[in-house]
Short mmCIF file of C-alpha atoms in Angstrom, two decimals:
data_model
loop_
_atom_site.label_atom_id
_atom_site.label_comp_id
_atom_site.label_asym_id
_atom_site.label_seq_id
_atom_site.Cartn_x
_atom_site.Cartn_y
_atom_site.Cartn_z
CA MET A 1 12.93 16.12 -4.34
CA ALA A 2 15.90 17.62 -6.13
CA GLU A 3 18.11 15.28 -8.12
CA GLU A 4 21.19 15.94 -5.96
CA LYS A 5 19.29 14.86 -2.85
CA LYS A 6 18.29 11.50 -4.29
CA LEU A 7 20.04 8.27 -3.27
CA GLY A 8 22.56 6.70 -5.66
CA LEU A 9 23.43 3.02 -6.18
CA PHE A 10 26.12 2.85 -3.49
CA ALA A 11 23.91 4.56 -0.91
CA LEU A 12 21.11 2.07 -1.71
CA ILE A 13 23.49 -0.92 -1.49
CA ALA A 14 24.71 0.43 1.85
CA LEU A 15 21.11 0.65 3.09
CA VAL A 16 20.54 -2.99 2.15
CA ILE A 17 23.83 -4.29 3.58
CA GLY A 18 23.71 -1.91 6.54
CA SER A 19 20.24 -3.00 7.56
CA MET A 20 20.95 -6.72 7.09
CA ILE A 21 24.35 -6.78 8.79
CA GLY A 22 23.35 -5.44 12.15
CA GLY A 23 23.84 -7.08 15.51
CA GLY A 24 22.61 -10.46 14.30
CA ALA A 25 25.78 -11.20 12.34
CA PHE A 26 27.87 -10.92 15.52
CA ASN A 27 25.76 -13.50 17.34
CA LEU A 28 24.98 -15.68 14.34
CA ALA A 29 27.28 -18.59 15.21
CA SER A 30 25.68 -19.28 18.60
CA ASP A 31 22.11 -18.50 17.46
CA MET A 32 22.38 -21.07 14.66
CA ALA A 33 24.21 -23.66 16.80
CA SER A 34 21.67 -23.43 19.62
CA GLY A 35 19.29 -25.78 17.83
CA ALA A 36 21.17 -27.44 14.98
CA GLY A 37 24.30 -29.32 13.98
CA ALA A 38 26.57 -28.47 11.05
CA GLY A 39 24.64 -30.51 8.47
CA ALA A 40 21.26 -29.02 9.37
CA ILE A 41 22.73 -25.51 9.45
CA LEU A 42 24.12 -26.04 5.95
CA ILE A 43 20.70 -27.22 4.72
CA GLY A 44 19.13 -24.20 6.43
CA TRP A 45 21.48 -21.87 4.54
CA ILE A 46 20.74 -23.57 1.23
CA ILE A 47 16.98 -23.16 1.78
CA THR A 48 17.46 -19.58 2.93
CA GLY A 49 19.80 -18.74 0.07
CA VAL A 50 17.43 -20.06 -2.59
CA GLY A 51 14.39 -18.47 -0.94
CA MET A 52 15.97 -15.09 -0.28
CA ILE A 53 17.51 -14.90 -3.76
CA ALA A 54 14.06 -15.61 -5.22
CA LEU A 55 12.63 -12.89 -2.99
CA ALA A 56 15.38 -10.46 -4.06
CA PHE A 57 14.69 -11.20 -7.74
CA SER A 58 10.98 -10.70 -7.02
CA PHE A 59 11.72 -7.24 -5.64
CA GLN A 60 14.00 -6.51 -8.59
CA ASN A 61 11.39 -7.61 -11.14
CA LEU A 62 8.49 -5.82 -9.46
CA THR A 63 10.37 -2.53 -9.11
CA THR A 64 11.11 -2.75 -12.85
CA LYS A 65 7.61 -3.79 -13.96
CA ARG A 66 5.67 -1.71 -11.43
CA PRO A 67 7.76 1.39 -10.64
CA ASP A 68 4.51 3.11 -9.66
CA LEU A 69 4.37 0.88 -6.56
CA ASP A 70 7.23 2.75 -4.91
CA GLY A 71 6.09 1.88 -1.39
CA GLY A 72 7.38 -1.65 -1.99
CA ILE A 73 6.40 -4.21 0.61
CA PHE A 74 2.84 -3.15 1.45
CA THR A 75 1.95 -1.85 -2.03
CA TYR A 76 2.63 -5.28 -3.55
CA ALA A 77 0.26 -6.95 -1.10
CA ARG A 78 -2.41 -4.27 -1.61
CA GLU A 79 -2.20 -4.36 -5.40
CA GLY A 80 -2.37 -8.13 -5.54
CA PHE A 81 -4.69 -9.03 -2.66
CA GLY A 82 -6.72 -6.03 -1.59
CA HIS A 83 -6.61 -3.17 0.88
CA PHE A 84 -6.71 -5.23 4.08
CA MET A 85 -3.74 -7.44 3.17
CA GLY A 86 -1.87 -4.37 1.98
CA PHE A 87 -2.50 -2.73 5.34
CA ASN A 88 -1.44 -5.85 7.25
CA SER A 89 1.81 -6.06 5.27
CA GLY A 90 2.60 -2.46 6.13
CA TRP A 91 1.56 -2.91 9.76
CA GLY A 92 3.60 -6.10 10.17
CA TYR A 93 6.66 -4.56 8.57
CA TRP A 94 6.40 -1.51 10.80
CA PHE A 95 6.32 -3.64 13.94
CA ALA A 96 9.18 -5.79 12.65
CA ALA A 97 11.27 -2.63 12.35
CA LEU A 98 10.23 -1.54 15.86
CA LEU A 99 11.14 -4.86 17.42
CA GLY A 100 14.38 -5.03 15.49
CA ASN A 101 15.51 -1.87 17.22
CA VAL A 102 14.56 -3.35 20.60
CA ALA A 103 16.82 -6.33 19.82
CA TYR A 104 19.59 -3.96 18.80
CA GLY A 105 19.25 -2.14 22.11
CA THR A 106 20.04 -5.15 24.27
CA LEU A 107 22.79 -6.43 21.94
CA LEU A 108 24.45 -3.01 21.79
CA PHE A 109 24.66 -2.69 25.55
CA SER A 110 25.84 -6.27 26.00
CA ALA A 111 28.82 -5.23 23.83
CA ILE A 112 29.30 -1.98 25.75
CA GLY A 113 29.09 -4.08 28.93
CA TYR A 114 32.34 -5.75 27.84
CA PHE A 115 34.07 -2.41 28.44
CA ILE A 116 31.77 -0.93 31.10
CA PRO A 117 30.60 -3.67 33.51
CA ALA A 118 27.73 -1.52 34.82
CA PHE A 119 25.75 -2.44 31.68
CA GLY A 120 26.13 -6.17 32.40
CA ASP A 121 24.55 -8.37 29.74
CA GLY A 122 22.56 -5.47 28.27
CA GLN A 123 19.36 -6.23 30.16
CA ASN A 124 19.39 -4.01 33.25
CA ILE A 125 18.30 -0.50 34.27
CA ALA A 126 21.57 1.05 33.07
CA SER A 127 21.08 -0.56 29.67
CA ILE A 128 17.50 0.72 29.39
CA ILE A 129 18.67 4.26 30.15
CA GLY A 130 21.57 3.95 27.70
CA ALA A 131 19.37 2.48 24.94
CA SER A 132 16.84 5.24 25.50
CA VAL A 133 19.52 7.92 25.06
CA ILE A 134 20.69 6.30 21.80
CA LEU A 135 17.09 5.93 20.62
CA TRP A 136 16.35 9.64 20.87
CA CYS A 137 19.76 10.71 19.53
CA VAL A 138 19.00 8.69 16.38
CA HIS A 139 15.54 10.24 16.32
CA PHE A 140 16.87 13.80 16.22
CA LEU A 141 19.59 12.85 13.71
CA ILE A 142 16.96 11.61 11.25
CA LEU A 143 14.87 14.73 11.81
CA ARG A 144 17.78 16.62 10.24
CA GLY A 145 17.06 14.80 6.97
CA VAL A 146 16.94 11.31 5.46
CA GLN A 147 19.83 12.03 3.06
CA SER A 148 22.32 12.95 5.81
CA ALA A 149 21.28 9.88 7.81
CA ALA A 150 21.75 7.66 4.73
CA MET A 151 25.29 8.97 4.25
CA ILE A 152 26.17 8.23 7.88
CA ASN A 153 24.75 4.74 7.29
CA LEU A 154 27.15 4.32 4.32
CA ILE A 155 30.12 5.17 6.57
CA THR A 156 29.04 2.81 9.39
CA THR A 157 28.40 0.01 6.87
CA ILE A 158 32.00 0.21 5.66
CA SER A 159 33.27 0.42 9.25
CA LYS A 160 31.37 -2.63 10.46
CA LEU A 161 32.69 -4.85 7.65
CA VAL A 162 36.33 -4.45 8.78
CA PRO A 163 36.10 -6.54 12.01
CA ILE A 164 33.85 -9.10 10.28
CA PHE A 165 36.42 -9.64 7.53
CA ALA A 166 39.17 -9.80 10.19
CA PHE A 167 37.16 -12.52 11.97
CA ILE A 168 36.69 -14.54 8.77
CA ILE A 169 40.41 -14.33 7.88
CA ALA A 170 41.45 -15.36 11.42
CA ILE A 171 39.04 -18.28 11.56
CA ILE A 172 40.17 -19.66 8.18
CA PHE A 173 43.70 -20.13 9.56
CA VAL A 174 42.55 -22.16 12.60
CA PHE A 175 39.73 -24.12 10.96
CA HIS A 176 39.82 -27.86 11.76
CA LEU A 177 37.99 -30.12 9.32
CA ASP A 178 37.84 -33.00 11.84
CA LEU A 179 36.02 -30.83 14.36
CA PHE A 180 33.67 -29.54 11.66
CA THR A 181 32.69 -33.03 10.46
CA ASN A 182 32.41 -34.57 13.94
CA ASP A 183 28.73 -35.53 14.51
CA PHE A 184 27.91 -33.56 11.35
CA TRP A 185 24.17 -34.31 11.58
CA GLY A 186 23.86 -33.66 15.32
CA LYS A 187 22.64 -37.16 16.15
CA GLY A 188 24.48 -37.26 19.46
CA LEU A 189 23.41 -33.78 20.57
CA SER A 190 19.73 -34.39 21.42
CA LEU A 191 18.70 -31.74 18.91
CA GLY A 192 15.92 -33.75 17.32
CA SER A 193 15.46 -34.79 13.70
CA ILE A 194 17.18 -33.06 10.79
CA GLY A 195 13.86 -31.39 9.94
CA THR A 196 13.49 -30.05 13.48
CA GLN A 197 17.04 -28.74 13.43
CA VAL A 198 16.55 -27.03 10.06
CA LYS A 199 13.32 -25.40 11.30
CA SER A 200 15.21 -24.03 14.31
CA THR A 201 17.48 -22.05 11.98
CA MET A 202 14.70 -20.33 10.05
CA LEU A 203 13.79 -17.41 12.33
CA VAL A 204 17.49 -16.74 12.83
CA THR A 205 18.14 -16.56 9.09
CA VAL A 206 15.08 -14.38 8.51
CA TRP A 207 16.27 -12.04 11.26
CA VAL A 208 19.75 -11.59 9.78
CA PHE A 209 18.34 -11.07 6.28
CA THR A 210 15.62 -8.66 7.33
CA GLY A 211 16.46 -5.48 5.45
CA ILE A 212 16.70 -7.09 2.02
CA GLU A 213 13.83 -4.83 1.00
CA GLY A 214 15.58 -1.67 2.21
CA ALA A 215 16.31 -0.29 -1.26
CA VAL A 216 12.72 -1.05 -2.34
CA LEU A 217 11.32 0.93 0.57
CA PHE A 218 13.40 3.94 -0.47
CA SER A 219 12.77 3.50 -4.21
CA SER A 220 10.89 6.82 -4.35
CA ARG A 221 14.12 8.51 -3.18
CA ALA A 222 16.43 6.71 -5.66
CA LYS A 223 18.16 8.59 -8.48
CA LYS A 224 17.38 5.77 -10.90
CA SER A 225 14.67 3.14 -10.38
CA SER A 226 16.94 0.51 -12.00
CA ASP A 227 19.39 0.95 -9.11
CA VAL A 228 16.81 -0.38 -6.65
CA GLY A 229 16.83 -3.92 -8.04
CA LYS A 230 20.61 -3.91 -8.50
CA ALA A 231 21.18 -2.80 -4.91
CA THR A 232 18.85 -5.50 -3.58
CA VAL A 233 20.53 -8.38 -5.43
CA ILE A 234 24.13 -7.17 -4.89
CA GLY A 235 23.47 -6.58 -1.19
CA LEU A 236 21.83 -9.96 -0.66
CA ILE A 237 24.50 -12.08 -2.37
CA SER A 238 27.30 -10.22 -0.57
CA VAL A 239 25.68 -10.73 2.83
CA LEU A 240 24.78 -14.39 2.13
CA VAL A 241 28.43 -15.26 1.48
CA ILE A 242 29.51 -13.47 4.68
CA TYR A 243 26.88 -15.23 6.82
CA VAL A 244 27.63 -18.72 5.52
CA MET A 245 31.34 -18.23 6.19
CA ILE A 246 30.73 -16.95 9.75
CA THR A 247 28.54 -19.88 10.77
CA MET A 248 30.17 -22.78 8.96
CA LEU A 249 33.76 -21.81 9.74
CA SER A 250 32.92 -21.30 13.44
CA LEU A 251 31.93 -24.97 13.64
CA GLY A 252 35.51 -25.83 12.74
CA VAL A 253 36.84 -23.91 15.75
CA MET A 254 34.35 -24.87 18.49
CA ASN A 255 31.86 -27.72 18.66
CA GLN A 256 28.10 -27.13 18.52
CA GLN A 257 27.55 -27.34 22.28
CA ASN A 258 30.29 -24.83 23.11
CA LEU A 259 29.08 -22.42 20.44
CA ALA A 260 25.49 -22.62 21.70
CA GLU A 261 26.58 -21.68 25.23
CA LEU A 262 28.61 -18.59 24.28
CA PRO A 263 27.40 -15.22 25.65
CA ASN A 264 26.34 -12.33 23.38
CA PRO A 265 28.09 -11.49 21.12
CA SER A 266 29.40 -14.96 20.34
CA MET A 267 31.73 -13.72 17.58
CA ALA A 268 33.75 -11.84 20.21
CA ALA A 269 34.15 -14.98 22.32
CA ILE A 270 35.25 -17.01 19.29
CA MET A 271 37.74 -14.32 18.26
CA GLU A 272 39.14 -14.21 21.80
CA HIS A 273 39.51 -17.99 21.68
CA ILE A 274 41.53 -17.66 18.46
CA VAL A 275 43.79 -14.62 19.02
CA GLY A 276 43.32 -13.52 22.62
CA LYS A 277 41.67 -10.59 24.38
CA TRP A 278 42.43 -8.02 21.69
CA GLY A 279 40.24 -10.03 19.31
CA ALA A 280 37.23 -9.67 21.61
CA VAL A 281 37.92 -5.94 21.92
CA LEU A 282 38.00 -5.58 18.13
CA ILE A 283 34.74 -7.49 17.64
CA ASN A 284 32.90 -5.69 20.41
CA LEU A 285 33.96 -2.32 18.98
CA GLY A 286 32.81 -3.53 15.56
CA LEU A 287 29.51 -4.65 17.02
CA ILE A 288 28.92 -1.25 18.63
CA ILE A 289 29.51 0.49 15.27
CA SER A 290 27.44 -2.13 13.45
CA VAL A 291 24.44 -1.94 15.75
CA LEU A 292 24.49 1.85 15.75
CA GLY A 293 24.48 1.78 11.94
CA ALA A 294 21.74 -0.84 11.74
CA TRP A 295 19.71 1.00 14.38
CA LEU A 296 19.95 4.11 12.21
CA ALA A 297 18.95 2.19 9.05
CA TRP A 298 16.01 0.48 10.75
CA THR A 299 14.80 3.71 12.30
CA LEU A 300 14.86 5.18 8.79
CA PHE A 301 12.74 2.24 7.59
CA ALA A 302 10.37 2.41 10.56
CA GLY A 303 9.71 6.08 9.93
CA GLU A 304 9.60 5.93 6.14
CA LEU A 305 7.06 3.13 5.75
CA PRO A 306 4.21 4.77 7.75
CA LEU A 307 4.90 8.01 5.88
CA ILE A 308 4.53 6.33 2.47
CA ALA A 309 1.57 4.26 3.70
CA ALA A 310 -0.18 7.45 4.84
CA ARG A 311 0.39 9.05 1.44
CA GLU A 312 -1.08 5.96 -0.23
CA GLY A 313 -4.17 6.11 2.02
CA VAL A 314 -3.24 2.86 3.79
CA PHE A 315 -2.28 4.41 7.17
CA PRO A 316 -3.98 7.42 8.82
CA LYS A 317 -3.05 10.79 7.26
CA TRP A 318 -1.47 11.84 10.58
CA PHE A 319 1.56 9.64 9.74
CA GLY A 320 2.21 11.62 6.55
CA LYS A 321 3.54 14.81 8.14
CA GLU A 322 7.12 15.84 7.20
CA ASN A 323 9.34 18.60 8.55
CA LYS A 324 11.27 21.09 6.43
CA ASN A 325 14.07 18.52 5.97
CA GLY A 326 11.70 15.92 4.52
CA ALA A 327 11.85 13.72 7.64
CA PRO A 328 8.65 11.90 8.76
CA THR A 329 8.11 13.69 12.07
CA ASN A 330 4.86 12.12 13.32
CA ALA A 331 5.66 8.59 12.13
CA LEU A 332 9.13 8.77 13.64
CA THR A 333 7.92 10.13 16.98
CA LEU A 334 5.27 7.43 17.43
CA THR A 335 7.69 4.73 16.25
CA ASN A 336 10.33 5.66 18.80
CA ALA A 337 7.76 6.11 21.58
CA ILE A 338 6.63 2.50 21.03
CA ILE A 339 10.24 1.30 20.93
CA GLN A 340 10.77 3.08 24.25
CA LEU A 341 7.93 1.05 25.78
CA PHE A 342 9.30 -2.21 24.38
CA LEU A 343 12.73 -1.48 25.87
CA LEU A 344 11.17 -2.29 29.24
CA THR A 345 11.13 -5.97 28.17
CA PHE A 346 14.80 -5.95 29.15
CA LEU A 347 13.54 -6.32 32.72
CA ILE A 348 10.90 -9.04 32.22
CA SER A 349 12.66 -11.44 29.87
CA ASP A 350 15.84 -13.39 30.51
CA ALA A 351 16.45 -13.48 26.77
CA ALA A 352 15.24 -10.08 25.52
CA TYR A 353 17.43 -10.21 22.41
CA GLN A 354 16.21 -13.65 21.30
CA PHE A 355 12.59 -12.73 22.03
CA ALA A 356 12.77 -9.43 20.17
CA PHE A 357 14.49 -10.78 17.07
CA SER A 358 12.22 -13.83 16.92
CA LEU A 359 9.08 -11.72 17.17
CA ALA A 360 10.47 -9.21 14.65
CA SER A 361 11.24 -12.05 12.24
CA SER A 362 7.77 -13.51 12.72
CA ALA A 363 6.07 -10.13 12.16
CA ILE A 364 7.77 -9.64 8.81
CA LEU A 365 6.79 -13.05 7.42
CA ILE A 366 3.42 -11.79 6.12
CA PRO A 367 4.97 -8.92 4.10
CA TYR A 368 7.58 -11.28 2.63
CA LEU A 369 5.01 -13.97 1.80
CA PHE A 370 2.71 -11.56 -0.02
CA SER A 371 5.58 -10.01 -1.97
CA GLY A 372 6.39 -13.47 -3.32
CA LEU A 373 2.74 -14.19 -4.02
CA TYR A 374 2.35 -10.92 -5.94
CA GLN A 375 5.42 -11.74 -8.04
CA LEU A 376 3.72 -15.04 -8.90
CA LYS A 377 0.34 -13.44 -9.60
CA TYR A 378 1.76 -10.64 -11.73
CA SER A 379 3.90 -13.04 -13.79
CA TRP A 380 0.89 -15.34 -14.32
CA LEU A 381 -1.42 -12.56 -15.48
CA HIS A 382 1.03 -10.72 -17.76
CA LYS A 383 2.49 -12.54 -20.77
CA GLU A 384 5.74 -10.60 -20.97
CA PRO A 385 9.32 -11.55 -21.95
CA ASN A 386 10.97 -13.94 -19.44
CA ARG A 387 7.54 -14.90 -18.11
CA GLY A 388 8.63 -18.49 -17.44
CA LYS A 389 11.65 -17.39 -15.39
CA ASN A 390 9.56 -14.89 -13.44
CA LEU A 391 6.92 -17.53 -12.72
CA ILE A 392 9.60 -19.84 -11.30
CA ILE A 393 10.95 -16.99 -9.16
CA GLY A 394 7.43 -16.29 -7.88
CA ILE A 395 6.76 -19.97 -7.12
CA ILE A 396 10.03 -20.34 -5.17
CA ALA A 397 9.53 -17.07 -3.25
CA SER A 398 5.93 -18.04 -2.39
CA ILE A 399 6.85 -21.56 -1.25
CA TYR A 400 9.67 -20.09 0.84
CA GLY A 401 7.23 -17.62 2.43
CA VAL A 402 4.80 -20.41 3.36
CA TRP A 403 7.67 -22.51 4.72
CA LEU A 404 8.82 -19.63 6.93
CA VAL A 405 5.36 -19.21 8.45
CA TYR A 406 5.34 -22.95 9.22
CA ALA A 407 8.92 -23.01 10.52
CA ALA A 408 8.33 -20.05 12.84
CA GLY A 409 6.12 -22.25 14.98
CA LEU A 410 2.73 -21.79 16.64
CA ASP A 411 3.91 -19.76 19.64
CA TYR A 412 5.46 -16.93 17.63
CA LEU A 413 2.56 -16.99 15.16
CA LEU A 414 0.16 -16.44 18.07
CA LEU A 415 2.30 -13.71 19.61
CA THR A 416 2.46 -11.95 16.24
CA MET A 417 -1.33 -11.90 16.07
CA ILE A 418 -1.30 -9.75 19.25
CA LEU A 419 0.61 -7.18 17.19
CA TYR A 420 -1.70 -7.48 14.18
CA ALA A 421 -5.00 -7.34 16.13
CA PRO A 422 -4.94 -3.58 17.02
CA GLY A 423 -4.30 -2.89 13.36
CA ILE A 424 -7.85 -3.99 12.56
CA LEU A 425 -9.20 -0.91 14.34
CA VAL A 426 -6.69 1.35 12.58
CA PHE A 427 -7.63 -0.14 9.20
CA ARG A 428 -11.32 0.35 9.95
CA ALA A 429 -10.72 4.01 10.83
CA VAL A 430 -8.76 4.58 7.62
CA ARG A 431 -11.32 2.88 5.35
CA LYS A 432 -14.45 4.23 7.02
CA GLY A 433 -16.22 6.71 4.80
CA LYS A 434 -14.49 5.54 1.63
CA GLU A 435 -16.37 3.98 -1.25
CA GLY A 436 -17.48 0.39 -0.66
CA PRO A 437 -17.58 -1.70 2.52
CA VAL A 438 -14.71 -1.51 5.01
CA PHE A 439 -14.17 -5.28 4.77
CA ASN A 440 -15.23 -7.71 2.06
CA LYS A 441 -16.31 -11.21 3.14
CA ALA A 442 -12.84 -12.74 2.85
CA GLU A 443 -11.23 -9.84 4.73
CA LEU A 444 -13.83 -10.06 7.47
CA LEU A 445 -13.00 -13.74 7.92
CA ILE A 446 -9.28 -12.98 8.08
CA ALA A 447 -9.87 -10.20 10.64
CA ALA A 448 -11.94 -12.56 12.79
CA LEU A 449 -9.19 -15.20 12.62
CA ILE A 450 -6.57 -12.65 13.69
CA LEU A 451 -8.70 -11.66 16.69
CA VAL A 452 -9.32 -15.28 17.75
CA LEU A 453 -5.62 -16.13 17.52
CA ALA A 454 -4.71 -12.96 19.45
CA VAL A 455 -7.14 -13.88 22.25
CA ILE A 456 -5.67 -17.41 22.40
CA ALA A 457 -2.18 -15.89 22.61
CA VAL A 458 -3.17 -13.62 25.52
CA ILE A 459 -4.76 -16.55 27.38
CA ARG A 460 -1.66 -18.70 26.84
CA LEU A 461 0.61 -15.86 27.98
CA ALA A 462 -1.49 -15.42 31.13
CA SER A 463 -1.40 -19.14 31.87
CA GLY A 464 2.36 -19.32 31.30
CA SER A 465 2.15 -21.81 28.43
CA ILE A 466 3.85 -19.15 26.26
CA SER A 467 6.72 -17.33 27.87
CA ILE A 468 8.69 -14.29 26.78
#
């Protein structure tokens, strides 16, 4: 790839911020308040901040120490823990990107529904048609070239930050400390223990931070490999500050119960409460721009990862085809065809957005966990400068990854296994004929466990004990 077509630092930062600040930021206040009081939300942000910063530093360190692993997420798992875990990290990340775009579809048309009532809450036939049109418009835009799509993402990232900053400034002026501190620990809200409340925030925080690895995924297209780590850390810290301000300040304008009951997007309702109808118009317009930008960024990710995985021999070679503009044609076409099928969940779930983002968050936990574990393993095995600091980073990132799997809960873990189970057949097809057995003993045990959990999930779905 020619130097002038590579991605610079600002484009990489925009990919990180653009993919993290999608639709989730505009519904963050109500999503967090739905299961936790102010104190538990604050604890949740502290845990998330420490964990995500450790994960960001892990990505930064690994891109510096192992620039040859320019596929990022799945290459770390493969290098540290074998071909099957590497495949599963890539497979899980791919489905997380798919499901993220499904969530964006319903949230986008709930915002458009504010202006055009025919789209309602974003979960009707009109919304499916509208989301489908957007889906394939983005598809053909990316086919024109990753670089042009990345530049459009830079523009939409800047555009989406304007209404968010307007919201934060407005809410600062009407913040009431008494309201914020009232029942700070949620004891009178029937939300359960502090631990239960904190756990309820975890999938939400993972969802809004998904995309932290965006620069890593595109590291092979970066002008300088050192920019990848910088973009990851700068993007994360910037977004963390924005998210904490959105959620904590909102609790000084409305109480937890009122926030939890707000329709999507809750930021628009809060802004209307503060300044009137024009505030809701501004936020909904911002959300439309934001979701379109995040949809573009996540479609870039969802197409790029299978392409890189195919080149690395992790996914079937079919995914590795590019057109004359360097766009991943086969990977992108299959990705968007699957998204199209998932858009039909708008009709069978009363909470398509919450279901899609929760499942997307759950699917990406394995890739995040194994990135942290590889940071720990690499730092342990290589006695290099700053080894102690890197070990601590790896320990924190690994503990955070394990905590997320636990906090996600059994239902979403089981549902995620339904996504991972078909991957076993794909992995077998890719590895068949290569040197050595398809599975070693440990991998065979893991594959069997995935299948058992997937069967349990299907049975529980059929019986109604798990609902979507």
